[in-house]
Amino acid sequence: MIEDQPAISSSSRFNRLRNWLSLAGMVLCVSAAFAFILLFAVDLFATHANPYMGILAYVVAPMFFFMGLALVLGGYFLESRRIRKGVPRKENAFVLNVDLSRKRDRRLMVGFVGGSLGFLMLTAFGSYETYHLMETNSFCGETCHTPMEPEYKAYQHSAHAQVDCVACHIGPGTTAYIRTKLNGVKQMYHQILGDYDRPIQILNPNLRLAQETCQTCHWSQKHFGDVPKTFRHYLADEENTPFTVHMILKVGGSDPVHGPVEGIHSHMNVSNKIEFISLDEHREEIPWVRVTDANGKSTEYRTEKFTDDISKHVIRTMDCMDCHNRPAHKFLSPNDAVDQAMAMGRIDVSIPWAKSNIVKALAAPYSTREEAQQKIAESLRAEYKDDKRVDSLVAEVGKIYATNFFPEMKADWRAHPDHIGHKDNNGCFRCHDGMHMASDGKTSIKGSDCNACHLIVAQGAGEELEKVNRKGFDFFHVDSEYSEPNCAECHNGEIQKE
Ligand code: HEC
Ligand code: HEC
Ligand code: HEC
Ligand code: HEC
Ligand code: HEC
Ligand code: HEC
């Protein structure tokens, strides 16, 4: 940079870079490289890898780097053209020609170095701040508004509302780290093109959550024992007759050190291992199951229809997500959403046929939320035109719709069924249906009787509901003893088929 003679006639290639434009470009390049290294380092030492860091480090930083490079080359070509045309350089214009013995040059130099350092600091600060912004839940949930909205809304009503998205969605380990980076960049690309899947499904086995992720917070050895749970329903009749089930879920535990190995959590892969084959990506159909106990003894169960050689299929080890597949994003079915609002008093149960009418309105097909809100309001206003409660009813149903149904993304209880029970989809009955037989053809998977997983301690309404049986009642299905094998034959989250 320091020179004795002004390089006016010099045409050496290096000298052609000595112009302000190229110099500014170089500063930009250095800053971008610096930001890249910084982001990389921050991310390396962060507790959770940040999926969108890839966008900053591999897209934004290089973009600035290439912009800088373009400036460098631009300056170079302008300078070359000037020389080629033999145009004399204007006095001091566009020339980097610093003579530190000149006061003006010294000032210029100090200003330039100071400015560059300041710019470097700002870049560092800016990229660090952006990095942190990108880690927040609102960034994950709100920035890509349409695609992530359903999961974000459902998450805000889940037991995990205080758990960061990244705590679940970015697994431990280096491969998870690299995958996440690449995926963040890919997501941005699809976001810009708008060609993301509707509904979004995590079907790629590499991106699926692993049990290890849940275990960073939950201890699989924990003995939960009996967990009481109440289901409050309202029938689809004129009176919206209440129908409640109080049950004790035998969650139990799976580690003999911390309690008896029993109940639902006995298949937590601590003292036994359960593997299965599923015929579809959503793991709805499971025709083959193998259980291996602590002594290494294994038993295979299969459905009658399934005669394939198992070596042709992928065998999966069962984990938390094969039951808890919606721990943070449960979309309520119309039936459950209306029951919940009624139980909480947000929908007046004295409105005749309210349960039936609202469930029908919510479950109808709509292509946009505006259309849905409008048509739901219309149908309820037509039904209850003389009822002064209609305004608050329409408002409440609108809220239910907005939190659980996302027609633009096709995300709802149908797209993302919850496997934890067996009423609206097969859930536990994917295996515990009594139809998965061992090779003897007689024994099925243990625990297919109604009291294996839970005890119904009280059921019904009014006086009926006061009667408690600690040993468990037989399920009294609304108005008759329960007889059918499979709840999801009739129940699907809408109004039940008879
Ligand atoms: C408690 C853990 C947990 C947290 C916290 C969490 N998720 Fe999820 N998420 C899951 C599980 C489990 C799935 C289903 C994965 C599967 O099907 O394999 C999922 C699925 C998804 C899907 C795929 C679509 C779907 O509904 O199956 C998206 C998108 C998503 N989550 C976004 C988010 C966002 C955004 C946040 C933060 C606002 C978040 N998640 C927080 C556990 C979590
Ligand atoms: C970062 C910590 C963290 C991670 C990771 C995590 N959880 Fe949780 N989990 C929590 C907290 C906190 C609660 C709520 C405890 C409370 O307040 O009752 C919870 C509650 C739960 C509950 C009880 C739900 C209810 O309705 O009461 C289940 C089931 C559960 N988690 C399953 C999972 C599964 C499955 C995963 C893995 C996909 C997972 N969790 C990952 C922290 C975590
Ligand atoms: C066989 C299916 C199944 C598997 C596998 C399973 N769970 Fe559960 N878990 C249940 C059921 C059913 C409940 C009862 C509560 C409910 O309905 O949400 C439950 C309850 C829980 C609870 C809440 C207990 C309470 O007091 O409410 C937590 C936390 C939990 N499970 C975590 C896990 C974790 C972590 C894993 C994996 C290591 C796991 N579960 C594996 C079925 C399962
Ligand atoms: C992938 C198949 C599969 C799914 C899905 C599944 N289970 Fe199981 N479950 C098994 C197998 C296999 C056993 C071991 C049975 C045996 O040893 O014969 C078992 C055992 C049990 C037991 C212990 C039974 C006993 O008497 O020892 C309970 C309770 C149980 N499961 C509850 C559940 C619940 C609740 C769900 C749904 C949330 C569920 N299971 C989902 C395969 C499954
Ligand atoms: C393999 C375990 C298992 C078996 C076997 C089982 N259930 Fe369940 N059941 C569950 C679980 C888990 C839930 C709770 C789901 C939840 O927490 O949302 C449940 C919930 C229920 C509910 C409440 C559902 C609601 O939404 O109101 C009823 C009623 C019920 N079961 C009846 C039965 C009957 C009748 C049988 C026998 C045909 C049976 N169950 C067999 C695991 C089982
Ligand atoms: C043959 C069809 C059929 C089968 C199978 C069936 N149900 Fe039902 N169920 C109905 C009908 C019809 C109603 C009454 C609907 C109403 O008035 O809301 C009903 C109502 C209910 C209700 C109260 C209403 C509500 O909002 O959910 C519960 C709880 C219920 N069933 C649970 C179960 C369970 C659990 C199983 C499996 C163990 C099951 N049902 C199997 C047809 C069936």
Coordinates of N, CA and C and ligand atoms in Angstrom, one line a residue, residues 211 214-215 218-220 222 224 227 229 231 249 251 264-265 267-268 318-324 420-421 428 432, ligand 3:
Q211 N -35.0 -42.1 20.2 CA -35.2 -42.2 21.6 C -34.2 -41.5 22.5
C214 N -35.3 -38.0 23.5 CA -36.3 -37.9 24.6 C -35.5 -38.1 25.9
Q215 N -34.5 -39.0 25.8 CA -33.8 -39.4 27.0 C -32.9 -38.3 27.5
H218 N -36.0 -37.2 29.7 CA -36.8 -38.2 30.3 C -35.9 -39.4 30.6
W219 N -36.2 -40.0 31.8 CA -35.4 -41.1 32.2 C -36.2 -42.4 32.0
S220 N -35.7 -43.2 31.1 CA -36.5 -44.4 30.7 C -36.6 -45.4 31.9
K222 N -37.5 -44.7 34.8 CA -38.5 -44.2 35.8 C -39.7 -45.1 35.9
F224 N -43.4 -45.2 36.7 CA -44.5 -44.2 36.8 C -45.7 -44.8 37.6
V227 N -51.4 -44.2 36.5 CA -51.6 -42.8 36.2 C -53.1 -42.7 36.0
K229 N -56.5 -41.0 34.7 CA -56.8 -40.2 33.5 C -58.3 -40.1 33.3
F231 N -61.6 -39.1 30.7 CA -62.0 -38.7 29.4 C -63.4 -38.2 29.5
L249 N -54.5 -45.7 34.1 CA -53.6 -46.3 33.1 C -52.4 -46.9 33.8
V251 N -49.3 -47.4 33.6 CA -48.1 -47.0 32.9 C -46.9 -47.8 33.4
I264 N -47.5 -50.6 30.8 CA -47.3 -50.1 29.4 C -45.9 -49.8 29.2
H265 N -45.2 -49.2 30.1 CA -43.8 -48.9 29.9 C -42.9 -50.1 30.0
H267 N -42.5 -52.1 27.8 CA -41.7 -52.2 26.5 C -41.0 -50.9 26.3
M268 N -40.1 -50.6 27.2 CA -39.2 -49.4 27.0 C -37.8 -49.8 26.6
M318 N -38.7 -50.9 18.4 CA -39.7 -49.9 19.0 C -39.1 -48.9 19.9
D319 N -39.5 -47.7 19.8 CA -39.0 -46.7 20.8 C -40.2 -45.8 21.2
C320 N -39.8 -44.8 22.0 CA -40.9 -43.9 22.6 C -41.9 -43.4 21.5
M321 N -41.3 -43.0 20.3 CA -42.2 -42.3 19.3 C -43.1 -43.3 18.6
D322 N -43.0 -44.6 18.9 CA -43.9 -45.5 18.3 C -45.2 -45.5 19.1
C323 N -45.2 -45.0 20.3 CA -46.4 -44.7 21.0 C -46.6 -43.2 21.1
H324 N -45.6 -42.5 21.6 CA -45.8 -41.0 21.8 C -45.3 -40.3 20.5
I420 N -51.2 -42.9 20.8 CA -51.2 -43.3 22.2 C -52.3 -44.1 22.7
G421 N -53.5 -44.1 22.1 CA -54.6 -44.9 22.5 C -55.1 -45.9 21.4
C428 N -52.4 -48.5 19.8 CA -51.9 -49.7 20.5 C -52.4 -51.0 19.8
H432 N -51.7 -54.9 19.5 CA -52.5 -55.5 20.6 C -53.9 -55.8 20.2
Ligands
HEC3 C1 -46.0 -48.9 24.4 C2 -46.2 -47.5 24.2 C3 -45.2 -46.6 24.9 C4 -43.9 -46.5 24.8 C5 -42.9 -47.3 23.9 C6 -43.5 -45.4 25.7 N1 -44.6 -44.9 26.3 FE1 -44.6 -43.3 27.6 N2 -46.6 -43.6 28.0 C7 -47.4 -44.5 27.3 C8 -48.7 -44.3 27.7 C9 -49.9 -45.0 27.1 C10 -48.7 -43.4 28.7 C11 -49.9 -42.9 29.6 C12 -50.2 -41.5 29.5 C13 -50.8 -40.9 28.3 O1 -51.9 -41.4 27.9 O2 -50.2 -40.0 27.8 C14 -47.3 -42.9 28.9 C15 -46.9 -42.0 29.8 C16 -45.6 -41.4 29.7 C17 -45.2 -40.2 30.5 C18 -46.1 -39.4 31.4 C19 -46.4 -40.1 32.6 C20 -47.4 -39.3 33.4 O3 -47.2 -39.2 34.6 O4 -48.4 -38.8 32.9 C21 -43.9 -39.9 30.1 C22 -43.1 -38.8 30.6 C23 -43.5 -40.9 29.1 N3 -44.6 -41.7 28.9 C24 -42.3 -40.9 28.5 C25 -41.9 -41.9 27.6 C26 -40.6 -42.0 27.1 C27 -39.5 -41.0 27.3 C28 -40.5 -43.1 26.4 C29 -39.3 -43.7 25.6 C30 -38.1 -43.9 26.4 C31 -41.8 -43.7 26.4 N4 -42.6 -43.0 27.2 C32 -42.2 -44.9 25.8 C33 -47.0 -45.3 26.3 C34 -45.7 -45.6 25.9

